[in-house]
mmCIF file of C-alpha atoms in Angstrom:
data_model
loop_
_atom_site.group_PDB
_atom_site.id
_atom_site.type_symbol
_atom_site.label_atom_id
_atom_site.label_comp_id
_atom_site.label_asym_id
_atom_site.label_seq_id
_atom_site.Cartn_x
_atom_site.Cartn_y
_atom_site.Cartn_z
ATOM 1 C CA UNK A 1 0.000 0.000 0.000
ATOM 2 C CA UNK A 2 2.865 2.421 0.818
ATOM 3 C CA UNK A 3 4.237 1.900 -2.606
ATOM 4 C CA UNK A 4 1.024 3.315 -4.013
ATOM 5 C CA UNK A 5 1.409 6.541 -1.949
ATOM 6 C CA UNK A 6 3.948 8.198 -4.103
ATOM 7 C CA UNK A 7 5.124 11.476 -2.645
ATOM 8 C CA UNK A 8 5.530 13.160 -5.997
ATOM 9 C CA UNK A 9 2.068 12.221 -7.126
ATOM 10 C CA UNK A 10 0.583 13.605 -3.930
ATOM 11 C CA UNK A 11 2.357 16.936 -4.400
ATOM 12 C CA UNK A 12 1.113 17.223 -7.945
ATOM 13 C CA UNK A 13 -2.405 16.388 -6.843
ATOM 14 C CA UNK A 14 -2.290 19.101 -4.159
ATOM 15 C CA UNK A 15 -1.040 21.650 -6.661
ATOM 16 C CA UNK A 16 -3.761 20.863 -9.150
ATOM 17 C CA UNK A 17 -6.445 20.990 -6.490
ATOM 18 C CA UNK A 18 -5.845 24.716 -6.003
ATOM 19 C CA UNK A 19 -7.950 26.728 -8.486
ATOM 20 C CA UNK A 20 -6.174 29.878 -9.591
ATOM 21 C CA UNK A 21 -8.085 33.134 -9.075
ATOM 22 C CA UNK A 22 -10.143 34.223 -12.125
ATOM 23 C CA UNK A 23 -9.032 37.391 -13.816
ATOM 24 C CA UNK A 24 -12.283 39.319 -14.327
ATOM 25 C CA UNK A 25 -10.650 41.834 -16.635
ATOM 26 C CA UNK A 26 -9.315 39.092 -18.865
ATOM 27 C CA UNK A 27 -12.755 37.513 -19.104
ATOM 28 C CA UNK A 28 -14.385 40.808 -20.060
ATOM 29 C CA UNK A 29 -11.700 41.438 -22.683
ATOM 30 C CA UNK A 30 -12.354 38.046 -24.275
ATOM 31 C CA UNK A 31 -16.122 38.565 -24.270
ATOM 32 C CA UNK A 32 -15.767 42.031 -25.805
ATOM 33 C CA UNK A 33 -13.575 40.606 -28.547
ATOM 34 C CA UNK A 34 -16.151 37.899 -29.306
ATOM 35 C CA UNK A 35 -18.961 40.446 -29.518
ATOM 36 C CA UNK A 36 -16.912 42.677 -31.787
ATOM 37 C CA UNK A 37 -16.139 39.776 -34.095
ATOM 38 C CA UNK A 38 -19.800 38.810 -34.257
ATOM 39 C CA UNK A 39 -20.812 42.373 -35.077
ATOM 40 C CA UNK A 40 -18.308 42.601 -37.916
ATOM 41 C CA UNK A 41 -19.359 39.303 -39.464
ATOM 42 C CA UNK A 42 -20.985 39.953 -42.901
ATOM 43 C CA UNK A 43 -24.507 38.788 -43.576
ATOM 44 C CA UNK A 44 -25.257 35.772 -45.767
ATOM 45 C CA UNK A 45 -26.518 38.050 -48.496
ATOM 46 C CA UNK A 46 -23.281 40.011 -48.460
ATOM 47 C CA UNK A 47 -21.292 36.789 -48.632
ATOM 48 C CA UNK A 48 -23.307 35.575 -51.615
ATOM 49 C CA UNK A 49 -22.944 38.899 -53.402
ATOM 50 C CA UNK A 50 -19.203 38.941 -52.808
ATOM 51 C CA UNK A 51 -18.966 35.350 -53.987
ATOM 52 C CA UNK A 52 -20.829 36.187 -57.175
ATOM 53 C CA UNK A 53 -18.648 39.267 -57.789
ATOM 54 C CA UNK A 54 -15.331 37.492 -57.403
ATOM 55 C CA UNK A 55 -13.701 37.444 -60.845
ATOM 56 C CA UNK A 56 -11.961 34.161 -60.145
ATOM 57 C CA UNK A 57 -13.152 32.241 -63.191
ATOM 58 C CA UNK A 58 -10.580 30.477 -65.240
ATOM 59 C CA UNK A 59 -11.164 30.166 -68.963
ATOM 60 C CA UNK A 60 -12.018 26.490 -68.586
ATOM 61 C CA UNK A 61 -14.422 26.998 -65.703
ATOM 62 C CA UNK A 62 -16.145 29.902 -67.429
ATOM 63 C CA UNK A 63 -16.576 27.808 -70.554
ATOM 64 C CA UNK A 64 -17.958 24.894 -68.572
ATOM 65 C CA UNK A 65 -20.404 27.167 -66.769
ATOM 66 C CA UNK A 66 -21.593 28.685 -70.009
ATOM 67 C CA UNK A 67 -22.083 25.251 -71.540
ATOM 68 C CA UNK A 68 -23.980 24.025 -68.498
ATOM 69 C CA UNK A 69 -26.242 27.067 -68.550
ATOM 70 C CA UNK A 70 -26.936 26.638 -72.256
ATOM 71 C CA UNK A 71 -27.755 22.962 -71.914
ATOM 72 C CA UNK A 72 -30.002 23.511 -68.910
ATOM 73 C CA UNK A 73 -31.677 26.465 -70.530
ATOM 74 C CA UNK A 74 -32.304 24.467 -73.671
ATOM 75 C CA UNK A 75 -33.824 21.519 -71.851
ATOM 76 C CA UNK A 76 -35.911 23.599 -69.495
ATOM 77 C CA UNK A 77 -37.261 25.586 -72.441
ATOM 78 C CA UNK A 78 -38.266 22.358 -74.110
ATOM 79 C CA UNK A 79 -39.868 21.059 -70.977
ATOM 80 C CA UNK A 80 -41.805 24.140 -69.936
ATOM 81 C CA UNK A 81 -42.359 26.076 -73.042
ATOM 82 C CA UNK A 82 -42.864 24.390 -76.324
ATOM 83 C CA UNK A 83 -44.422 21.231 -75.135
ATOM 84 C CA UNK A 84 -47.938 20.305 -75.977
ATOM 85 C CA UNK A 85 -50.338 18.814 -73.539
ATOM 86 C CA UNK A 86 -49.686 15.426 -72.066
ATOM 87 C CA UNK A 87 -52.236 14.049 -74.414
ATOM 88 C CA UNK A 88 -51.676 14.026 -78.088
ATOM 89 C CA UNK A 89 -53.270 12.996 -81.268
ATOM 90 C CA UNK A 90 -52.433 11.681 -84.659
ATOM 91 C CA UNK A 91 -54.057 11.072 -87.929
ATOM 92 C CA UNK A 92 -54.582 7.486 -88.843
ATOM 93 C CA UNK A 93 -55.552 5.611 -91.972
ATOM 94 C CA UNK A 94 -52.593 4.597 -94.046
ATOM 95 C CA UNK A 95 -50.628 4.413 -90.793
ATOM 96 C CA UNK A 96 -49.069 7.816 -91.165
ATOM 97 C CA UNK A 97 -48.723 9.562 -87.868
ATOM 98 C CA UNK A 98 -48.640 13.245 -88.537
ATOM 99 C CA UNK A 99 -49.001 14.583 -85.037
ATOM 100 C CA UNK A 100 -46.217 14.787 -82.521
ATOM 101 C CA UNK A 101 -46.010 13.340 -79.046
ATOM 102 C CA UNK A 102 -44.840 16.235 -76.960
ATOM 103 C CA UNK A 103 -43.001 16.292 -73.703
ATOM 104 C CA UNK A 104 -45.168 15.909 -70.646
ATOM 105 C CA UNK A 105 -45.262 19.100 -68.668
ATOM 106 C CA UNK A 106 -45.564 19.454 -64.954
ATOM 107 C CA UNK A 107 -47.651 21.942 -63.087
ATOM 108 C CA UNK A 108 -46.168 24.307 -60.583
ATOM 109 C CA UNK A 109 -49.093 24.026 -58.235
ATOM 110 C CA UNK A 110 -49.150 20.885 -56.102
ATOM 111 C CA UNK A 111 -49.244 17.993 -58.481
ATOM 112 C CA UNK A 112 -48.552 14.346 -58.075
ATOM 113 C CA UNK A 113 -48.026 11.750 -60.729
ATOM 114 C CA UNK A 114 -48.908 8.950 -58.362
ATOM 115 C CA UNK A 115 -52.371 8.575 -59.854
ATOM 116 C CA UNK A 116 -51.896 9.694 -63.423
ATOM 117 C CA UNK A 117 -53.962 7.780 -65.950
ATOM 118 C CA UNK A 118 -53.069 6.937 -69.505
ATOM 119 C CA UNK A 119 -54.634 8.365 -72.612
ATOM 120 C CA UNK A 120 -56.649 6.100 -74.877
ATOM 121 C CA UNK A 121 -57.073 6.305 -78.656
ATOM 122 C CA UNK A 122 -60.421 7.632 -79.835
ATOM 123 C CA UNK A 123 -61.317 7.520 -83.541
ATOM 124 C CA UNK A 124 -63.180 10.503 -84.976
ATOM 125 C CA UNK A 125 -65.021 10.653 -88.283
ATOM 126 C CA UNK A 126 -66.323 13.748 -90.028
ATOM 127 C CA UNK A 127 -68.266 14.083 -93.263
ATOM 128 C CA UNK A 128 -67.206 17.084 -95.295
ATOM 129 C CA UNK A 129 -67.049 16.020 -98.917
ATOM 130 C CA UNK A 130 -66.206 19.442 -100.289
ATOM 131 C CA UNK A 131 -63.565 20.343 -97.746
ATOM 132 C CA UNK A 132 -59.951 20.765 -98.837
ATOM 133 C CA UNK A 133 -58.620 20.093 -95.356
ATOM 134 C CA UNK A 134 -59.965 19.251 -91.917
ATOM 135 C CA UNK A 135 -58.122 19.475 -88.603
ATOM 136 C CA UNK A 136 -59.234 18.287 -85.170
ATOM 137 C CA UNK A 137 -58.770 20.861 -82.425
ATOM 138 C CA UNK A 138 -59.640 20.294 -78.800
ATOM 139 C CA UNK A 139 -58.372 20.343 -75.270
ATOM 140 C CA UNK A 140 -56.673 16.971 -75.841
ATOM 141 C CA UNK A 141 -54.267 18.609 -78.302
ATOM 142 C CA UNK A 142 -54.199 22.079 -76.769
ATOM 143 C CA UNK A 143 -56.428 23.495 -79.534
ATOM 144 C CA UNK A 144 -53.344 23.484 -81.713
ATOM 145 C CA UNK A 145 -54.467 23.411 -85.347
ATOM 146 C CA UNK A 146 -51.147 21.996 -86.522
ATOM 147 C CA UNK A 147 -51.284 18.790 -84.489
ATOM 148 C CA UNK A 148 -54.106 16.632 -85.770
ATOM 149 C CA UNK A 149 -54.887 16.958 -89.450
ATOM 150 C CA UNK A 150 -57.557 14.512 -90.556
ATOM 151 C CA UNK A 151 -57.076 12.154 -93.469
ATOM 152 C CA UNK A 152 -59.679 11.589 -96.149
ATOM 153 C CA UNK A 153 -60.860 8.013 -96.463
ATOM 154 C CA UNK A 154 -60.443 7.209 -100.146
ATOM 155 C CA UNK A 155 -60.879 9.982 -102.686
ATOM 156 C CA UNK A 156 -64.354 11.107 -101.694
ATOM 157 C CA UNK A 157 -64.927 9.589 -98.270
ATOM 158 C CA UNK A 158 -65.212 11.049 -94.792
ATOM 159 C CA UNK A 159 -62.333 12.593 -92.910
ATOM 160 C CA UNK A 160 -60.854 10.530 -90.089
ATOM 161 C CA UNK A 161 -58.338 10.855 -87.308
ATOM 162 C CA UNK A 162 -57.587 9.153 -84.028
ATOM 163 C CA UNK A 163 -56.922 11.316 -81.021
ATOM 164 C CA UNK A 164 -55.331 10.270 -77.757
ATOM 165 C CA UNK A 165 -57.315 11.533 -74.803
ATOM 166 C CA UNK A 166 -57.344 10.695 -71.135
ATOM 167 C CA UNK A 167 -60.530 9.390 -69.513
ATOM 168 C CA UNK A 168 -62.868 12.253 -68.748
ATOM 169 C CA UNK A 169 -64.677 15.084 -70.460
ATOM 170 C CA UNK A 170 -63.151 16.822 -73.468
ATOM 171 C CA UNK A 171 -64.283 19.602 -75.760
ATOM 172 C CA UNK A 172 -63.338 19.634 -79.432
ATOM 173 C CA UNK A 173 -64.325 20.746 -82.905
ATOM 174 C CA UNK A 174 -63.307 20.369 -86.547
ATOM 175 C CA UNK A 175 -61.545 23.198 -88.327
ATOM 176 C CA UNK A 176 -62.540 23.058 -91.985
ATOM 177 C CA UNK A 177 -60.276 24.603 -94.622
ATOM 178 C CA UNK A 178 -58.435 26.500 -91.914
ATOM 179 C CA UNK A 179 -61.287 28.933 -91.407
ATOM 180 C CA UNK A 180 -64.554 27.392 -90.266
ATOM 181 C CA UNK A 181 -65.015 25.723 -86.893
ATOM 182 C CA UNK A 182 -67.669 23.010 -86.984
ATOM 183 C CA UNK A 183 -69.076 20.884 -84.164
ATOM 184 C CA UNK A 184 -69.120 17.120 -84.528
ATOM 185 C CA UNK A 185 -72.669 16.176 -85.564
ATOM 186 C CA UNK A 186 -72.130 12.746 -83.993
ATOM 187 C CA UNK A 187 -71.451 14.135 -80.511
ATOM 188 C CA UNK A 188 -73.296 16.264 -77.962
ATOM 189 C CA UNK A 189 -72.805 20.014 -78.164
ATOM 190 C CA UNK A 190 -70.564 21.741 -75.662
ATOM 191 C CA UNK A 191 -71.870 24.752 -73.808
ATOM 192 C CA UNK A 192 -68.967 27.201 -73.981
ATOM 193 C CA UNK A 193 -69.353 29.965 -71.438
ATOM 194 C CA UNK A 194 -66.111 31.667 -72.516
ATOM 195 C CA UNK A 195 -66.343 32.157 -76.257
ATOM 196 C CA UNK A 196 -69.543 30.527 -77.418
ATOM 197 C CA UNK A 197 -69.230 29.024 -80.869
ATOM 198 C CA UNK A 198 -69.510 25.478 -82.086
ATOM 199 C CA UNK A 199 -67.867 22.622 -80.231
ATOM 200 C CA UNK A 200 -68.660 19.106 -79.087
ATOM 201 C CA UNK A 201 -68.186 17.014 -75.981
ATOM 202 C CA UNK A 202 -66.177 13.805 -75.965
ATOM 203 C CA UNK A 203 -66.570 11.580 -72.901
ATOM 204 C CA UNK A 204 -63.628 9.183 -72.816
ATOM 205 C CA UNK A 205 -63.965 5.933 -70.920
ATOM 206 C CA UNK A 206 -60.960 4.166 -69.406
ATOM 207 C CA UNK A 207 -59.794 1.105 -71.355
ATOM 208 C CA UNK B 1 -16.122 22.984 -54.128
ATOM 209 C CA UNK B 2 -16.411 26.632 -55.117
ATOM 210 C CA UNK B 3 -16.706 25.591 -58.745
ATOM 211 C CA UNK B 4 -19.575 23.220 -57.935
ATOM 212 C CA UNK B 5 -21.392 25.922 -55.993
ATOM 213 C CA UNK B 6 -21.043 28.356 -58.851
ATOM 214 C CA UNK B 7 -22.269 25.747 -61.305
ATOM 215 C CA UNK B 8 -25.337 25.134 -59.139
ATOM 216 C CA UNK B 9 -26.066 28.844 -58.914
ATOM 217 C CA UNK B 10 -25.734 29.391 -62.655
ATOM 218 C CA UNK B 11 -27.840 26.312 -63.402
ATOM 219 C CA UNK B 12 -30.610 27.435 -61.074
ATOM 220 C CA UNK B 13 -30.544 30.862 -62.644
ATOM 221 C CA UNK B 14 -30.690 29.377 -66.139
ATOM 222 C CA UNK B 15 -33.671 27.192 -65.278
ATOM 223 C CA UNK B 16 -35.540 30.078 -63.661
ATOM 224 C CA UNK B 17 -34.894 32.411 -66.572
ATOM 225 C CA UNK B 18 -35.712 29.772 -69.177
ATOM 226 C CA UNK B 19 -38.926 28.789 -67.418
ATOM 227 C CA UNK B 20 -40.248 32.323 -67.326
ATOM 228 C CA UNK B 21 -38.943 33.248 -70.734
ATOM 229 C CA UNK B 22 -40.323 30.115 -72.350
ATOM 230 C CA UNK B 23 -43.845 31.054 -71.317
ATOM 231 C CA UNK B 24 -43.465 34.278 -73.210
ATOM 232 C CA UNK B 25 -41.585 32.831 -76.181
ATOM 233 C CA UNK B 26 -43.661 29.719 -76.770
ATOM 234 C CA UNK B 27 -43.491 28.890 -80.456
ATOM 235 C CA UNK B 28 -47.250 28.365 -80.484
ATOM 236 C CA UNK B 29 -47.627 32.088 -80.025
ATOM 237 C CA UNK B 30 -46.842 32.335 -83.727
ATOM 238 C CA UNK B 31 -50.152 30.532 -84.356
ATOM 239 C CA UNK B 32 -51.812 33.731 -83.179
ATOM 240 C CA UNK B 33 -51.649 36.017 -86.160
ATOM 241 C CA UNK B 34 -53.148 39.121 -84.603
ATOM 242 C CA UNK B 35 -50.375 41.160 -82.971
ATOM 243 C CA UNK B 36 -52.516 42.620 -80.202
ATOM 244 C CA UNK B 37 -53.934 39.230 -79.231
ATOM 245 C CA UNK B 38 -50.504 37.643 -79.288
ATOM 246 C CA UNK B 39 -49.162 40.307 -76.932
ATOM 247 C CA UNK B 40 -52.106 39.876 -74.569
ATOM 248 C CA UNK B 41 -51.603 36.109 -74.503
ATOM 249 C CA UNK B 42 -47.875 36.503 -73.960
ATOM 250 C CA UNK B 43 -48.471 38.694 -70.918
ATOM 251 C CA UNK B 44 -51.168 36.429 -69.531
ATOM 252 C CA UNK B 45 -48.924 33.376 -69.862
ATOM 253 C CA UNK B 46 -46.024 35.037 -68.078
ATOM 254 C CA UNK B 47 -48.248 36.247 -65.247
ATOM 255 C CA UNK B 48 -50.000 32.909 -64.810
ATOM 256 C CA UNK B 49 -46.736 30.994 -64.724
ATOM 257 C CA UNK B 50 -45.341 33.288 -62.062
ATOM 258 C CA UNK B 51 -48.453 32.580 -60.000
ATOM 259 C CA UNK B 52 -48.087 28.822 -60.296
ATOM 260 C CA UNK B 53 -50.386 27.910 -63.172
ATOM 261 C CA UNK B 54 -48.766 25.798 -65.915
ATOM 262 C CA UNK B 55 -48.494 27.109 -69.459
ATOM 263 C CA UNK B 56 -50.377 24.300 -71.214
ATOM 264 C CA UNK B 57 -53.980 24.922 -70.123
ATOM 265 C CA UNK B 58 -53.520 28.667 -70.470
ATOM 266 C CA UNK B 59 -52.119 28.342 -73.981
ATOM 267 C CA UNK B 60 -54.892 25.903 -74.901
ATOM 268 C CA UNK B 61 -57.507 28.391 -73.722
ATOM 269 C CA UNK B 62 -55.884 31.135 -75.792
ATOM 270 C CA UNK B 63 -55.763 28.971 -78.923
ATOM 271 C CA UNK B 64 -59.363 27.906 -78.358
ATOM 272 C CA UNK B 65 -60.317 31.562 -78.376
ATOM 273 C CA UNK B 66 -58.311 32.151 -81.520
ATOM 274 C CA UNK B 67 -59.987 29.170 -83.230
ATOM 275 C CA UNK B 68 -63.363 30.594 -82.275
ATOM 276 C CA UNK B 69 -62.351 34.027 -83.558
ATOM 277 C CA UNK B 70 -62.747 35.642 -80.179
ATOM 278 C CA UNK B 71 -61.473 39.165 -79.529
ATOM 279 C CA UNK B 72 -58.294 39.744 -77.557
ATOM 280 C CA UNK B 73 -60.448 41.140 -74.762
ATOM 281 C CA UNK B 74 -62.504 37.943 -74.591
ATOM 282 C CA UNK B 75 -59.379 35.791 -74.669
ATOM 283 C CA UNK B 76 -57.805 37.770 -71.868
ATOM 284 C CA UNK B 77 -60.963 37.480 -69.773
ATOM 285 C CA UNK B 78 -61.185 33.731 -70.428
ATOM 286 C CA UNK B 79 -57.543 33.198 -69.466
ATOM 287 C CA UNK B 80 -58.028 35.204 -66.289
ATOM 288 C CA UNK B 81 -61.094 33.133 -65.378
ATOM 289 C CA UNK B 82 -59.206 29.921 -66.067
ATOM 290 C CA UNK B 83 -56.374 30.988 -63.795
ATOM 291 C CA UNK B 84 -58.820 31.807 -61.008
ATOM 292 C CA UNK B 85 -60.649 28.529 -61.445
ATOM 293 C CA UNK B 86 -57.332 26.647 -61.518
ATOM 294 C CA UNK B 87 -56.442 28.019 -58.095
ATOM 295 C CA UNK B 88 -59.922 27.290 -56.724
ATOM 296 C CA UNK B 89 -59.729 23.741 -58.078
ATOM 297 C CA UNK B 90 -56.294 23.276 -56.517
ATOM 298 C CA UNK B 91 -57.728 24.139 -53.117
ATOM 299 C CA UNK B 92 -60.812 21.990 -53.524
ATOM 300 C CA UNK B 93 -58.866 18.968 -54.778
ATOM 301 C CA UNK B 94 -55.990 19.216 -52.310
ATOM 302 C CA UNK B 95 -53.613 17.816 -51.262
ATOM 303 C CA UNK B 96 -52.108 16.273 -54.404
ATOM 304 C CA UNK B 97 -54.207 16.935 -57.490
ATOM 305 C CA UNK B 98 -52.845 15.989 -60.882
ATOM 306 C CA UNK B 99 -52.864 18.442 -63.757
ATOM 307 C CA UNK B 100 -55.678 16.400 -65.337
ATOM 308 C CA UNK B 101 -57.753 16.748 -62.205
ATOM 309 C CA UNK B 102 -57.018 20.454 -62.032
ATOM 310 C CA UNK B 103 -58.013 20.924 -65.670
ATOM 311 C CA UNK B 104 -61.203 18.963 -65.089
ATOM 312 C CA UNK B 105 -61.822 20.861 -61.849
ATOM 313 C CA UNK B 106 -61.349 24.257 -63.474
ATOM 314 C CA UNK B 107 -63.701 23.186 -66.264
ATOM 315 C CA UNK B 108 -66.260 22.033 -63.701
ATOM 316 C CA UNK B 109 -66.122 25.332 -61.823
ATOM 317 C CA UNK B 110 -66.538 27.151 -65.109
ATOM 318 C CA UNK B 111 -69.746 25.167 -65.661
ATOM 319 C CA UNK B 112 -70.989 26.200 -62.204
ATOM 320 C CA UNK B 113 -70.194 22.994 -60.340
ATOM 321 C CA UNK B 114 -69.663 24.149 -56.716
ATOM 322 C CA UNK B 115 -66.317 23.731 -54.996
ATOM 323 C CA UNK B 116 -68.003 21.727 -52.257
ATOM 324 C CA UNK B 117 -68.872 19.065 -54.844
ATOM 325 C CA UNK B 118 -65.222 18.807 -55.891
ATOM 326 C CA UNK B 119 -64.162 18.509 -52.263
ATOM 327 C CA UNK B 120 -66.702 15.733 -51.727
ATOM 328 C CA UNK B 121 -65.412 13.802 -54.749
ATOM 329 C CA UNK B 122 -61.833 14.130 -53.524
ATOM 330 C CA UNK B 123 -62.840 12.948 -50.082
ATOM 331 C CA UNK B 124 -64.563 9.939 -51.599
ATOM 332 C CA UNK B 125 -61.439 8.919 -53.539
ATOM 333 C CA UNK B 126 -58.321 10.509 -52.056
ATOM 334 C CA UNK B 127 -55.842 8.073 -53.549
ATOM 335 C CA UNK B 128 -56.618 7.984 -57.252
ATOM 336 C CA UNK B 129 -57.426 10.261 -60.145
ATOM 337 C CA UNK B 130 -60.993 11.539 -60.168
ATOM 338 C CA UNK B 131 -60.707 13.443 -63.449
ATOM 339 C CA UNK B 132 -63.298 11.128 -65.010
ATOM 340 C CA UNK B 133 -65.789 11.558 -62.163
ATOM 341 C CA UNK B 134 -65.346 15.334 -62.303
ATOM 342 C CA UNK B 135 -65.937 15.209 -66.068
ATOM 343 C CA UNK B 136 -69.142 13.202 -65.649
ATOM 344 C CA UNK B 137 -70.393 15.612 -62.990
ATOM 345 C CA UNK B 138 -69.549 18.578 -65.200
ATOM 346 C CA UNK B 139 -71.382 17.133 -68.155
ATOM 347 C CA UNK B 140 -74.466 16.391 -66.062
ATOM 348 C CA UNK B 141 -74.504 19.975 -64.773
ATOM 349 C CA UNK B 142 -73.922 21.255 -68.304
ATOM 350 C CA UNK B 143 -77.103 19.352 -69.267
ATOM 351 C CA UNK B 144 -79.017 21.331 -66.651
ATOM 352 C CA UNK B 145 -79.066 18.719 -63.915
ATOM 353 C CA UNK B 146 -79.070 20.518 -60.583
ATOM 354 C CA UNK B 147 -75.473 20.405 -59.194
ATOM 355 C CA UNK B 148 -76.519 19.032 -55.795
ATOM 356 C CA UNK B 149 -78.466 16.156 -57.324
ATOM 357 C CA UNK B 150 -75.714 15.417 -59.823
ATOM 358 C CA UNK B 151 -72.928 15.318 -57.253
ATOM 359 C CA UNK B 152 -75.025 13.171 -54.912
ATOM 360 C CA UNK B 153 -75.588 10.640 -57.690
ATOM 361 C CA UNK B 154 -71.922 10.542 -58.722
ATOM 362 C CA UNK B 155 -70.836 10.136 -55.095
ATOM 363 C CA UNK B 156 -73.329 7.318 -54.599
ATOM 364 C CA UNK B 157 -72.051 5.525 -57.675
ATOM 365 C CA UNK B 158 -68.445 6.007 -56.568
ATOM 366 C CA UNK B 159 -69.297 4.561 -53.159
ATOM 367 C CA UNK B 160 -70.688 1.500 -54.901
ATOM 368 C CA UNK B 161 -67.531 1.153 -56.988
ATOM 369 C CA UNK B 162 -69.165 1.950 -60.316
ATOM 370 C CA UNK B 163 -66.738 1.579 -63.202
ATOM 371 C CA UNK B 164 -65.642 4.399 -65.465
ATOM 372 C CA UNK B 165 -67.675 2.848 -68.245
ATOM 373 C CA UNK B 166 -70.808 2.895 -66.093
ATOM 374 C CA UNK B 167 -70.247 6.510 -65.148
ATOM 375 C CA UNK B 168 -69.795 7.670 -68.730
ATOM 376 C CA UNK B 169 -72.776 5.545 -69.747
ATOM 377 C CA UNK B 170 -74.839 7.463 -67.192
ATOM 378 C CA UNK B 171 -73.692 10.744 -68.685
ATOM 379 C CA UNK B 172 -74.528 9.637 -72.230
ATOM 380 C CA UNK B 173 -77.912 8.224 -71.269
ATOM 381 C CA UNK B 174 -78.947 11.377 -69.436
ATOM 382 C CA UNK B 175 -77.759 13.398 -72.415
ATOM 383 C CA UNK B 176 -79.958 11.394 -74.779
ATOM 384 C CA UNK B 177 -82.953 11.510 -72.461
ATOM 385 C CA UNK B 178 -82.729 15.283 -72.069
ATOM 386 C CA UNK B 179 -82.442 15.734 -75.820
ATOM 387 C CA UNK B 180 -85.498 13.508 -76.191
ATOM 388 C CA UNK B 181 -87.424 15.867 -73.938
ATOM 389 C CA UNK B 182 -87.169 14.310 -70.467
ATOM 390 C CA UNK B 183 -86.590 16.643 -67.529
ATOM 391 C CA UNK B 184 -82.891 16.537 -66.489
ATOM 392 C CA UNK B 185 -83.682 15.627 -62.874
ATOM 393 C CA UNK B 186 -85.928 12.775 -63.912
ATOM 394 C CA UNK B 187 -83.443 11.515 -66.495
ATOM 395 C CA UNK B 188 -80.655 11.383 -63.932
ATOM 396 C CA UNK B 189 -82.844 9.666 -61.350
ATOM 397 C CA UNK B 190 -84.032 7.012 -63.785
ATOM 398 C CA UNK B 191 -80.647 6.291 -65.313
ATOM 399 C CA UNK B 192 -78.847 6.445 -61.997
ATOM 400 C CA UNK B 193 -81.231 3.945 -60.432
ATOM 401 C CA UNK B 194 -80.723 1.674 -63.412
ATOM 402 C CA UNK B 195 -76.972 1.567 -62.920
ATOM 403 C CA UNK B 196 -77.235 1.255 -59.149
ATOM 404 C CA UNK B 197 -79.446 -1.783 -59.509
ATOM 405 C CA UNK B 198 -76.432 -3.528 -61.004
ATOM 406 C CA UNK B 199 -74.155 -2.609 -58.119
ATOM 407 C CA UNK B 200 -73.974 -3.790 -54.510
ATOM 408 C CA UNK B 201 -74.860 -1.265 -51.791
ATOM 409 C CA UNK B 202 -71.928 0.696 -50.338
ATOM 410 C CA UNK B 203 -71.909 -1.281 -47.068
ATOM 411 C CA UNK B 204 -71.665 -4.561 -48.995
ATOM 412 C CA UNK B 205 -68.789 -3.190 -51.037
ATOM 413 C CA UNK B 206 -66.794 -2.298 -47.948
ATOM 414 C CA UNK B 207 -67.697 -5.531 -46.128
ATOM 415 C CA UNK B 208 -67.179 -7.972 -48.951
ATOM 416 C CA UNK B 209 -64.033 -6.440 -50.239
ATOM 417 C CA UNK B 210 -62.543 -4.266 -47.560
ATOM 418 C CA UNK B 211 -59.137 -4.041 -49.179
ATOM 419 C CA UNK B 212 -60.284 -3.719 -52.716
ATOM 420 C CA UNK B 213 -58.111 -1.503 -54.815
ATOM 421 C CA UNK B 214 -59.724 1.585 -56.251
ATOM 422 C CA UNK B 215 -61.279 1.389 -59.671
ATOM 423 C CA UNK B 216 -58.636 2.022 -62.342
#
């Protein structure tokens, strides 16, 4: 047991047990320095602005940034701007798709794709023997008169096209010779409270 | 690290600029030949996008007006109404409406379907698209069926797990009956009862098939 009572260790222990007096002035100096440092610290906005202003771009990094911006700008333009609706349409007969299948666009308001439903093909027929051209326009193709031109069946037959529309209620019409909008005589009339005019209702059933 | 941060900042800026600019530089604007109308539509698109409404339905409404030879004033008014209805539909169909549901909802509100009816439909089927049901309700109201009666019938059929085909059949049948001269309320009652006679009552649906998946 005596071996464990080392004299040196006991002296060190006694020395450490004495707490030195606290220098109040030193403490206040440290705290003042901390407060001053905090007050001088620039805001996040200032930091961001300084970061953006720093002319530290190398030629390579500037080029890469420009390329990235161009690519992203290009794709985002395609996705948000020039896309049609998420439903499309195409002319049929002779198997010649003339419409395009545009990029699906997303809404900015809360939207979820968890219960999206698929569009189904719906054939449309329209008798207009004297027409030079007939186009289907409706909410399923964004009322775009370049998307769904109809095809004449034979040389003197009716005009036909197949549109892709999601289950639900749709409004559409036929644009004859690029000037006259005509409702589909085979479908119920749509009551348009915005513009009036001729249009029809298409109720699409899920497959 | 600094390089990556700068890339992210530039990319975010590019996307934001392109998104806003694309609404105002949509190539379909060239389909609008009248300069004044095109400018009105361009401004409406930019404003709507900044307020959270996607470009597609707004552009479709504008082109519909153009196809119907509406004035720029009418097109502007229609786009403004659509934007308002889009926001109202988003609230009524919360929390996660699809764009199809929002389009159908805005259309329904335009045809004087009340927001409470949309909320009731959403409550009945919170986990799947109800664009079809909204469309059927809208068409019934458009055929002069009273909105309360129409929404009650659609809700009843949904509770009994009516299929999409049955719902659209109801809409078509009522349409034909009304055109044949039957009163809208009577047509809906008759046709609705006919379809319901083919379906089990709501309690039987939930008891027999408690974990049945929603109708596709």
